[in-house]
Structure formats: structure tokens, C-alpha cells
mmCIF file of C-alpha atoms and ligand atoms in Angstrom:
data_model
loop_
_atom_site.group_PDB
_atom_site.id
_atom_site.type_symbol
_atom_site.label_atom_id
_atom_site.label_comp_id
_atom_site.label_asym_id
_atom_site.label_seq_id
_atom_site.Cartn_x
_atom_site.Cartn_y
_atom_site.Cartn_z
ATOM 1 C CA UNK A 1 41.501 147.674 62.775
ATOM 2 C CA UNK A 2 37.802 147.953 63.551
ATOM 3 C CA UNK A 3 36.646 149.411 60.433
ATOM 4 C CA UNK A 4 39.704 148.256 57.713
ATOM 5 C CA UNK A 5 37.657 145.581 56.384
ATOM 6 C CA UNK A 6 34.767 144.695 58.290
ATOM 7 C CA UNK A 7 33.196 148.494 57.559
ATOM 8 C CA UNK A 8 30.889 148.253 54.025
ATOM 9 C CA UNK A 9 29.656 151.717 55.234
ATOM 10 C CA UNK A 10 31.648 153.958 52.300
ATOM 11 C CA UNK A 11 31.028 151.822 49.462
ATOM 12 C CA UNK A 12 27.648 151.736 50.115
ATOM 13 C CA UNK A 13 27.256 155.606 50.000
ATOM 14 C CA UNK A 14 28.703 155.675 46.339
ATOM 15 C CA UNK A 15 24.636 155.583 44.951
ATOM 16 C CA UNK A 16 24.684 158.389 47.281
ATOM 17 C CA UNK A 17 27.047 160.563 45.961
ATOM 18 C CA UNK A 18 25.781 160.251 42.875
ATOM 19 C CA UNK A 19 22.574 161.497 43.582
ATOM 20 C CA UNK A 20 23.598 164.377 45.218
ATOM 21 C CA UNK A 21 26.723 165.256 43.796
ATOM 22 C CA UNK A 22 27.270 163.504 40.059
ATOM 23 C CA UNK A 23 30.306 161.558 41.367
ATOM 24 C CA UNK A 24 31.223 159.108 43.463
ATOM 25 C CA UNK A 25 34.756 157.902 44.473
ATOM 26 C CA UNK A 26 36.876 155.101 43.100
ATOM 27 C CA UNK A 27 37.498 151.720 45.353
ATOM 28 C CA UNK A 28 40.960 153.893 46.240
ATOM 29 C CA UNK A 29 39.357 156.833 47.052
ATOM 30 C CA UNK A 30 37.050 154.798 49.341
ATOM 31 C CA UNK A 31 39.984 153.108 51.240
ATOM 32 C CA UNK A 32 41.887 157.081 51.806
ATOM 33 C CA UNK A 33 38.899 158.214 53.212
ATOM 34 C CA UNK A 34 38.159 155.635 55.260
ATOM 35 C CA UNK A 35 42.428 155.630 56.604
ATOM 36 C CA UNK A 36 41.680 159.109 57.073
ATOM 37 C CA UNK A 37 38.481 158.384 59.384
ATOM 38 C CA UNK A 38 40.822 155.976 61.602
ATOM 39 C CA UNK A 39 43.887 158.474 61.172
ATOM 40 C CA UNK A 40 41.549 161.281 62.778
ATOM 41 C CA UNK A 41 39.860 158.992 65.468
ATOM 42 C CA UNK A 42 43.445 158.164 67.269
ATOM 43 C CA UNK A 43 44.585 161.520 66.350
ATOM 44 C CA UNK A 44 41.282 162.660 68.670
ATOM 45 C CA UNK A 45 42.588 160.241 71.610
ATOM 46 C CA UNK A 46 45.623 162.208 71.740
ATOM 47 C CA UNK A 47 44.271 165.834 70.433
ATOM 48 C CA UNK A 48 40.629 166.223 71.099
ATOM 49 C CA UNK A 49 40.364 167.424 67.323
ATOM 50 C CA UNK A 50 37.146 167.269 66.711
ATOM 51 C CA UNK A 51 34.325 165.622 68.251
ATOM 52 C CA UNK A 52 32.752 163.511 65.380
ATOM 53 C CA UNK A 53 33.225 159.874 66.566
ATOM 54 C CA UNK A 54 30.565 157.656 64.250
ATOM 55 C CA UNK A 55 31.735 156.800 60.543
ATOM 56 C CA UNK A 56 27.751 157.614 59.401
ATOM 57 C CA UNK A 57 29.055 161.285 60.904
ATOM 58 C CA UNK A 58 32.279 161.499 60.066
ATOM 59 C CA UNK A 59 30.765 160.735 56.439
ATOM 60 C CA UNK A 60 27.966 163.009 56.467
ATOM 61 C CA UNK A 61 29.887 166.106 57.927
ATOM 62 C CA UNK A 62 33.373 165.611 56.889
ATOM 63 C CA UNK A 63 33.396 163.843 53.777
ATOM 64 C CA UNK A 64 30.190 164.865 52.069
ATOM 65 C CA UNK A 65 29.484 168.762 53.580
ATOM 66 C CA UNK A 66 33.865 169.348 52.258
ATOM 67 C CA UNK A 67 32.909 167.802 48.740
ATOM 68 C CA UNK A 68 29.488 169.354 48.118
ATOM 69 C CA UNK A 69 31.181 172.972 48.467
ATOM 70 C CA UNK A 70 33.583 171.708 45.531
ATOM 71 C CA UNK A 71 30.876 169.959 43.692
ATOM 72 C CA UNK A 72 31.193 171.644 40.083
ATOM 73 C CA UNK A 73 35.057 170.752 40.746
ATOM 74 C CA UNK A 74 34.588 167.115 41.193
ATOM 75 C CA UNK A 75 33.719 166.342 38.079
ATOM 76 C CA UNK A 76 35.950 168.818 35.967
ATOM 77 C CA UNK A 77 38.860 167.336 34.909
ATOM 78 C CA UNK A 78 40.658 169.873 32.880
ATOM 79 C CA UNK A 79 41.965 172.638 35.693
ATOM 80 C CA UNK A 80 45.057 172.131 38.346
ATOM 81 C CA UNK A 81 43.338 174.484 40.939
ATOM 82 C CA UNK A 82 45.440 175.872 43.338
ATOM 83 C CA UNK A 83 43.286 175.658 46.817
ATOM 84 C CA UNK A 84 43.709 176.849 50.537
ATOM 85 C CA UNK A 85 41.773 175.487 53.141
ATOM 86 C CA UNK A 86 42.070 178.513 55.812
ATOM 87 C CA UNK A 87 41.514 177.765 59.444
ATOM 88 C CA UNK A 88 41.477 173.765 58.373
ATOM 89 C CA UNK A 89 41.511 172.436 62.001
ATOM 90 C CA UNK A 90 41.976 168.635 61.698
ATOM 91 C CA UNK A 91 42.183 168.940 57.888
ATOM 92 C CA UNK A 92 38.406 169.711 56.664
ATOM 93 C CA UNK A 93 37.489 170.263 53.905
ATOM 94 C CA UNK A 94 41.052 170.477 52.353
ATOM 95 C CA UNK A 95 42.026 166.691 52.892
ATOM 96 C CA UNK A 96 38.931 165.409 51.232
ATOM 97 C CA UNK A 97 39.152 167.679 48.798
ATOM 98 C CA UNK A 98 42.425 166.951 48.247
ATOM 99 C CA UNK A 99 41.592 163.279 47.682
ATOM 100 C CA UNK A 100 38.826 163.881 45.935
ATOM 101 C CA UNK A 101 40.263 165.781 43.170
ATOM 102 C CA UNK A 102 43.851 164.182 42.382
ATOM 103 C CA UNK A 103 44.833 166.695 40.108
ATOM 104 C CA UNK A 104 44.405 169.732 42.899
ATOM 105 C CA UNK A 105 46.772 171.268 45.225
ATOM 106 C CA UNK A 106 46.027 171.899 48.767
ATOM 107 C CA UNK A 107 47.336 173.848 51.313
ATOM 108 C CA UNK A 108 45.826 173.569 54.679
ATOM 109 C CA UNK A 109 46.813 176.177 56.870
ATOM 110 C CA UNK A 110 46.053 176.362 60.653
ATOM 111 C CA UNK A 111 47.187 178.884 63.121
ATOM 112 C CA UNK A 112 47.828 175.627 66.044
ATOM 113 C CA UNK A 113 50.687 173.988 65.912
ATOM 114 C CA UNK A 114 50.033 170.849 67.119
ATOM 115 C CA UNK A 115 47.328 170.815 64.461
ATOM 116 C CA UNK A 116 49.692 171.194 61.642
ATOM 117 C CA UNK A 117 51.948 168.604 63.128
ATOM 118 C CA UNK A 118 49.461 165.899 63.408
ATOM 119 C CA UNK A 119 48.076 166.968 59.711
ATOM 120 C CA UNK A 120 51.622 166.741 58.528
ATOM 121 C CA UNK A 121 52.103 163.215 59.894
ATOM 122 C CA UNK A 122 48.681 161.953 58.706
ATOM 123 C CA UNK A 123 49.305 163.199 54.891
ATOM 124 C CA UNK A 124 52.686 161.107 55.123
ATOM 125 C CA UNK A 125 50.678 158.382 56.484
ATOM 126 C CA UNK A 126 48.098 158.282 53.699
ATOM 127 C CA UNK A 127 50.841 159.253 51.046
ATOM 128 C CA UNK A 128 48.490 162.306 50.114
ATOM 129 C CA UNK A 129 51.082 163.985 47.835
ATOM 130 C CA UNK A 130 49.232 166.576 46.546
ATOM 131 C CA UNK A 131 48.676 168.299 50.496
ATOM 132 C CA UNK A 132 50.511 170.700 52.315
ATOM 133 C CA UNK A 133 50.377 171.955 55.966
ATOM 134 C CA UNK A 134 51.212 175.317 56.923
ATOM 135 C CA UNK A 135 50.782 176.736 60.184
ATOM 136 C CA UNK A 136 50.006 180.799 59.598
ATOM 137 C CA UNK A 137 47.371 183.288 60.337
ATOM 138 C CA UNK A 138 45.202 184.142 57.533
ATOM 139 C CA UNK A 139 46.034 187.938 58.151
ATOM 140 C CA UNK A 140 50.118 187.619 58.305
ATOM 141 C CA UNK A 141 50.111 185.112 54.922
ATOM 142 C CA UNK A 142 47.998 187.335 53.343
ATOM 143 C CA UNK A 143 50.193 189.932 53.417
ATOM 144 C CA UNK A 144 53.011 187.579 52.136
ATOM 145 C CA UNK A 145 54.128 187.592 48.289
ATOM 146 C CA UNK A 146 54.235 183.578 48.260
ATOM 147 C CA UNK A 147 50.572 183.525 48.802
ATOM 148 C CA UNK A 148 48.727 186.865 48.098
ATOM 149 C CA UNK A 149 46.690 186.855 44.846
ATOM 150 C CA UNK A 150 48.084 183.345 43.794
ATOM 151 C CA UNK A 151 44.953 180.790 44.672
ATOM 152 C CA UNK A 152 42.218 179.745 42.248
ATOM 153 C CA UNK A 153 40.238 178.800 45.416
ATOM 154 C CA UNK A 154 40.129 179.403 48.992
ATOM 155 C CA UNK A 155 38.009 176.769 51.209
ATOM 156 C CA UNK A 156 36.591 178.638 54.904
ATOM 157 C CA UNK A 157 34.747 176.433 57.383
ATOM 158 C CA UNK A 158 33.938 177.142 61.007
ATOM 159 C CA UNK A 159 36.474 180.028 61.190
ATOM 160 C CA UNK A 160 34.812 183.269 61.705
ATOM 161 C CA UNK A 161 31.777 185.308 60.925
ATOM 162 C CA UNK A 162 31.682 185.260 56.691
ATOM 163 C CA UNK A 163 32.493 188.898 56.652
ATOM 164 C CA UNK A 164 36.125 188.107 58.798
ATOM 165 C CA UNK A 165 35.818 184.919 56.344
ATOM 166 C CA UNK A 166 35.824 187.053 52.985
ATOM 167 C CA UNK A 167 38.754 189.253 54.576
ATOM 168 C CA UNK A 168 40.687 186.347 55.290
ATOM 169 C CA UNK A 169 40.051 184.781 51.963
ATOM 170 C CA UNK A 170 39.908 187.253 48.848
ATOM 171 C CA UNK A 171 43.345 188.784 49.494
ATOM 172 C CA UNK A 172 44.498 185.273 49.000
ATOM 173 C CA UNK A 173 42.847 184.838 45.591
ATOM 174 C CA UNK A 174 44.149 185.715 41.823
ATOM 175 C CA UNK A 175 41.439 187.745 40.192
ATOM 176 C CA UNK A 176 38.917 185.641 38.847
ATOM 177 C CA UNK A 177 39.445 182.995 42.127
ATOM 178 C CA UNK A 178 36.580 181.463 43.994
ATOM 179 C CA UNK A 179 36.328 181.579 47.719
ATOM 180 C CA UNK A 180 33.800 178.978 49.073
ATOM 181 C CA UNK A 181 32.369 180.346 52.490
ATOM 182 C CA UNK A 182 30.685 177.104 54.352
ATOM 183 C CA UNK A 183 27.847 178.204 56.408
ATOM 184 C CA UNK A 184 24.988 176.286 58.516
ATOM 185 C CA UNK A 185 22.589 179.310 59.128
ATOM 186 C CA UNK A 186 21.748 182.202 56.764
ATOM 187 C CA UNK A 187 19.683 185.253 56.297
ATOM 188 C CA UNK A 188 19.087 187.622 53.466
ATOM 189 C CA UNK A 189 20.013 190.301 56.303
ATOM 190 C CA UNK A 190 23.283 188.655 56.164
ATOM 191 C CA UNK A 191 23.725 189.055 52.571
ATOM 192 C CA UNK A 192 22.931 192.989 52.576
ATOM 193 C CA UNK A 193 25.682 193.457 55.087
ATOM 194 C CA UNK A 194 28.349 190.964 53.753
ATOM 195 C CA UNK A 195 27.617 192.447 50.111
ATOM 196 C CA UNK A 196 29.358 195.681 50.933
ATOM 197 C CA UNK A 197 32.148 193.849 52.425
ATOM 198 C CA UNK A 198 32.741 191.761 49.823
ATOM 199 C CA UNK A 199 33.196 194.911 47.197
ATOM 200 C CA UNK A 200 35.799 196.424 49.514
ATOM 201 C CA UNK A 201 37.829 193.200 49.424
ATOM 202 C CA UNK A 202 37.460 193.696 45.031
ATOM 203 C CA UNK A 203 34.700 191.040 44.862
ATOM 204 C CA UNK A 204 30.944 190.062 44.055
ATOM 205 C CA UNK A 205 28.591 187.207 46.046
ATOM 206 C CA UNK A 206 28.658 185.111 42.955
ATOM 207 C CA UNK A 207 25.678 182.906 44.285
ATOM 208 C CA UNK A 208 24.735 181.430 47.884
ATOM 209 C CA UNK A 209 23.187 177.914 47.985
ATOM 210 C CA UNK A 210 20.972 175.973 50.533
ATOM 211 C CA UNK A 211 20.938 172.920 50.638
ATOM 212 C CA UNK A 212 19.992 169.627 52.963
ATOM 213 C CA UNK A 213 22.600 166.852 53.552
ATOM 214 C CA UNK A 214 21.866 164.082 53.088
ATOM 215 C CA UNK A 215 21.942 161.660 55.817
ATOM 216 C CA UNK A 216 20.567 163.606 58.587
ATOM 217 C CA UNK A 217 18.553 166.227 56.591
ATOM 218 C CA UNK A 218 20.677 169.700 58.083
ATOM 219 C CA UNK A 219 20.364 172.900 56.346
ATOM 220 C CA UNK A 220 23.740 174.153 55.129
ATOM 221 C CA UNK A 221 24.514 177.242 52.674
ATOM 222 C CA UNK A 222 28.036 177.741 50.581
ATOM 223 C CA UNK A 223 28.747 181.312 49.969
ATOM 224 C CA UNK A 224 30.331 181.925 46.316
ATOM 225 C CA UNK A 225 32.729 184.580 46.440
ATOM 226 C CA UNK A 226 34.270 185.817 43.247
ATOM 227 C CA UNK A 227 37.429 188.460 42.979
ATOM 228 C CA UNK A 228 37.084 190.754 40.324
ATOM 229 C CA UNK A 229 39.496 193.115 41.118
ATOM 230 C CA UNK A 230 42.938 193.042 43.058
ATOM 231 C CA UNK A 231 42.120 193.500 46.863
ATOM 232 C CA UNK A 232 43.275 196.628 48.154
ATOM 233 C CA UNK A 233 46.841 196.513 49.968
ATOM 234 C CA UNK A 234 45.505 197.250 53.312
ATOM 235 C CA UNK A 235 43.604 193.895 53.795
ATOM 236 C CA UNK A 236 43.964 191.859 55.029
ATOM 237 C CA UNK A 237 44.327 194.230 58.296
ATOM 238 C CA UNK A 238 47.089 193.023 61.110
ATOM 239 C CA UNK A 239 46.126 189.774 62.879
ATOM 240 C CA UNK A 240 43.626 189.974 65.460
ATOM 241 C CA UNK A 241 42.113 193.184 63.613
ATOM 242 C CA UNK A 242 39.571 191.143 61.296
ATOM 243 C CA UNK A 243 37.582 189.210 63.689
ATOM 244 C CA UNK A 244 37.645 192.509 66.208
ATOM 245 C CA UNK A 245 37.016 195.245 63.751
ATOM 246 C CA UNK A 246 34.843 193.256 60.812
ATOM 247 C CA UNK A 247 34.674 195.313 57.956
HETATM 248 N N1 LIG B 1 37.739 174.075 59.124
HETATM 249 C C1 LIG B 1 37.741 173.044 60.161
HETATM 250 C C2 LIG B 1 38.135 173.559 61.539
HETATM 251 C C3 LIG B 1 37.279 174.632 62.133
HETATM 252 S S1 LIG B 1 37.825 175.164 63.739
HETATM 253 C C4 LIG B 1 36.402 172.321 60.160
HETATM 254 O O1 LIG B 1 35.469 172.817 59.553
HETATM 255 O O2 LIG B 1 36.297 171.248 60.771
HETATM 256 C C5 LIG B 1 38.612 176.688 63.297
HETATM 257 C C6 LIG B 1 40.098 176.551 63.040
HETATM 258 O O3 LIG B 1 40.542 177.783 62.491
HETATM 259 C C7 LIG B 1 40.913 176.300 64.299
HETATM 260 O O4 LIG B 1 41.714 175.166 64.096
HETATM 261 C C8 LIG B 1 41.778 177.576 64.443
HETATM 262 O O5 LIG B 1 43.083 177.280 64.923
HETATM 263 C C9 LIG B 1 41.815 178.124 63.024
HETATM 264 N N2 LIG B 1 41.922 179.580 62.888
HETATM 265 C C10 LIG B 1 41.151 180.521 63.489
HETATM 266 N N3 LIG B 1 41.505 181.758 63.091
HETATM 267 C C11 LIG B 1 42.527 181.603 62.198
HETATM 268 C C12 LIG B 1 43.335 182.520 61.446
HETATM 269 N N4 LIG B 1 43.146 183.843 61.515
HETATM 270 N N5 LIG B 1 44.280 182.014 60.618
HETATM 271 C C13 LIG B 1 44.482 180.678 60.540
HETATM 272 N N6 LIG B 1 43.763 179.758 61.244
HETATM 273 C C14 LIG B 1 42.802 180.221 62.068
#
């Protein structure tokens, strides 16, 4: 109740997302995100899903870090992107995305259970109807005809290292698919070594950006990842094998 109506926080960050993104959300996409805020605070009592508790941080790193790796999306209207959010934990950055951009489809896999249970009670909750949850490893649905080379996009945050990242992700993408790889820290050093990588797996670093947010001034990168070729059959390698063994 706290924050239904007395809370002019997210309206008041629409200038913001202007600046920094060229967009901002409607009044409706305002009132989602901010059900979603209260949806993941009680889910947290229960779940301990993630330790932002503040709305300023809940908007800074939830809302506004998920968008700004979809930035060029937000304000293309023409595409019906097919997008997975791997390893999506409490739902970021697929559920804002999914919000976001109305004409999308998301699906948010997790490998927890009781992760995907909560996210599939929440996106009934907010009537979210372009959302899915899946639970699944990365590795096994990768392997899987249903999902293997059918995404335009693949979403990675806080999973794994970005070379386990880009294993987990290309296989999932249709050639010519983006995979966005949401870092804090980078170094060129990284980049020589995830280059390689990246080829195996039938794709090129498109681009990597840096950037500040803006609330609290952090530096954050988004790894570009485009396919260019099918990914060889053998990756994604059996579960587990990825984040042991990275390529
Ligand atoms: N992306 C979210 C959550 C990060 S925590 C965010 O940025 O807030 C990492 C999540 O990835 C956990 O929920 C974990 O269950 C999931 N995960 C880790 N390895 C995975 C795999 N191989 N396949 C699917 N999910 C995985």
C-alpha cells in the first residue's frame, strides 16, 4: 500500500529516461513497474530474491540497467523480437523488458524452481501477457529443438563469466540474433580472450559499451554479441560443463 499512490518517485524519472535512453514510459507503464517493485518486495519476505529494498534502487538497477541493454529496442516499433532472459532470477531484465516493449515476447528461464513459481504468479498478477516462465538449464534447452536457433535476442545478467554467458546464449539464437551480455567490470584483456570464444559459438563481439547509470554514477558495460553462423552441434556442452570447462 505504501507506495500505490503516495510514491511520485517513477513519474518523476520520465525526464530521466529521456535523457539517457530516448524514451520514457506511459502513465501504465509507470503503474506495472511500480506493482512489480511491491510484487518483488513481498516476494523477498518470503524468498530472499534479491536484496534491493529502496524504490530509488530498485529503479536504478532493475528498471533502468534491464532497459538500457535494450535501448535501440525501445524505441523501434516495427519488430516482434523473440527474447530469453537466461538465468533471470527474480525476473531481471526480462520483466521490464517485457513491459517495456509490448510488442516483445519473453521467456524468462531460471534453473530454481521456486523462482519460476513466484515469477509465474507475479506475471498473472500484473496480467503481463506477453511473459513466460520456464524453469531449464541454459545447457539442456539449448540442446532442445523448441528453443535452439529460434531467438532474435537473448538477455544474460549476473549468470556466469561472459565466456560461459556466450555459450549459454548463441546456441539459443537464429543467425543474425543479438545476445546482450550485462557486465559491471571490463577489460580489453577480457575481450582478447572472449573474442575467440565467441567465433567458436559462430559469432562476432558486435560492440561493447560503457556506460554510467544514472542515479548513482556506476560503471556498467553491455556486451553485443552477434551470430553469424549456426553454432556448432556440440554447444552448448552437458550442464555443469560450461561454467567448469569455459571455452
Ligand atoms: N539475471 C538476474 C538474476 C541473477 S542471479 C539479475 O540480474 O538480477 C543468477 C540466476 O541464474 C540464478 O537465479 C540461477 O538460478 C540462474 N542460473 C545459473 N546458472 C543457470 C543455468 N545454467 N541455466 C539457467 N539458469 C541458471
Amino acid at each position: 500500500m505504501e507506495n500505490t499512490q503516495s510514491s511520485p518517485l517513477l513519474p518523476e524519472m520520465n525526464p530521466v529516461w529521456q535523457q539517457t535512453l530516448g524514451w520514457q514510459p506511459t502513465k501504465e507503464q509507470n503503474d506495472l513497474f511500480e506493482r512489480l517493485y511491491e510484487g518483488i518486495l513481498s516476494g523477498n519476505r518470503q524468498l530472499n530474491l534479491t536484496r534491493i529494498s529502496v524504490l530509488e534502487e530498485f529503479w536504478e538497477k532493475h528498471l533502468w540497467d534491464s532497459l538500457r541493454g535494450v535501448a535501440p529496442l525501445l524505441t523501434s516499433m516495427s519488430s516482434s523480437p523473440r527474447v530469453i532472459d537466461i538465468g533471470t532470477g527474480a525476473g531481471f531484465p526480462g520483466l521490464p523488458v517485457a513491459i517495456a516493449i509490448p510488442q516483445s515476447h519473453l521467456t524468462l528461464l531460471d534453473s530454481t524452481r521456486k523462482k519460476i513459481n513466484f515469477l509465474q504468479t507475479l506475471i498473472r498478477e500484473l496480467g503481463i501477457n506477453n511473459a513466460e516462465a520456464i524453469v531449464g538449464r541454459a545447457e539442456a534447452i539449448g540442446q532442445q529443438p523448441q528453443h535452439r536457433y529460434t531467438y532474435d535476442i537473448a538477455l544474460v545478467r549476473a549468470v556466469a563469466s561472459a565466456s560461459v554467458c556466450a555459450e549459454y546464449a548463441l546456441p539459443l539464437l537464429k543467425t543474425g540474433g543479438l545476445a546482450v551480455v550485462y557486465r559491471g567490470y571490463w577489460s580489453e584483456e577480457e575481450k582478447d580472450a572472449l573474442t575467440g570464444v565467441v567465433e567458436q559459438l559462430g559469432g562476432v563481439i558486435e560492440s561493447i559499451e560503457k556506460f554510467t547509470t544514472p542515479l548513482s554514477n556506476s560503471i556498467r558495460h553491455c556486451l553485443y554479441l552477434r551470430l553469424i553462423s549456426p553454432t556448432p552441434a556440440k554447444f552448448p556442452r552437458p550442464v555443469g560443463v560450461p561454467a567448469k570447462q569455459p571455452l
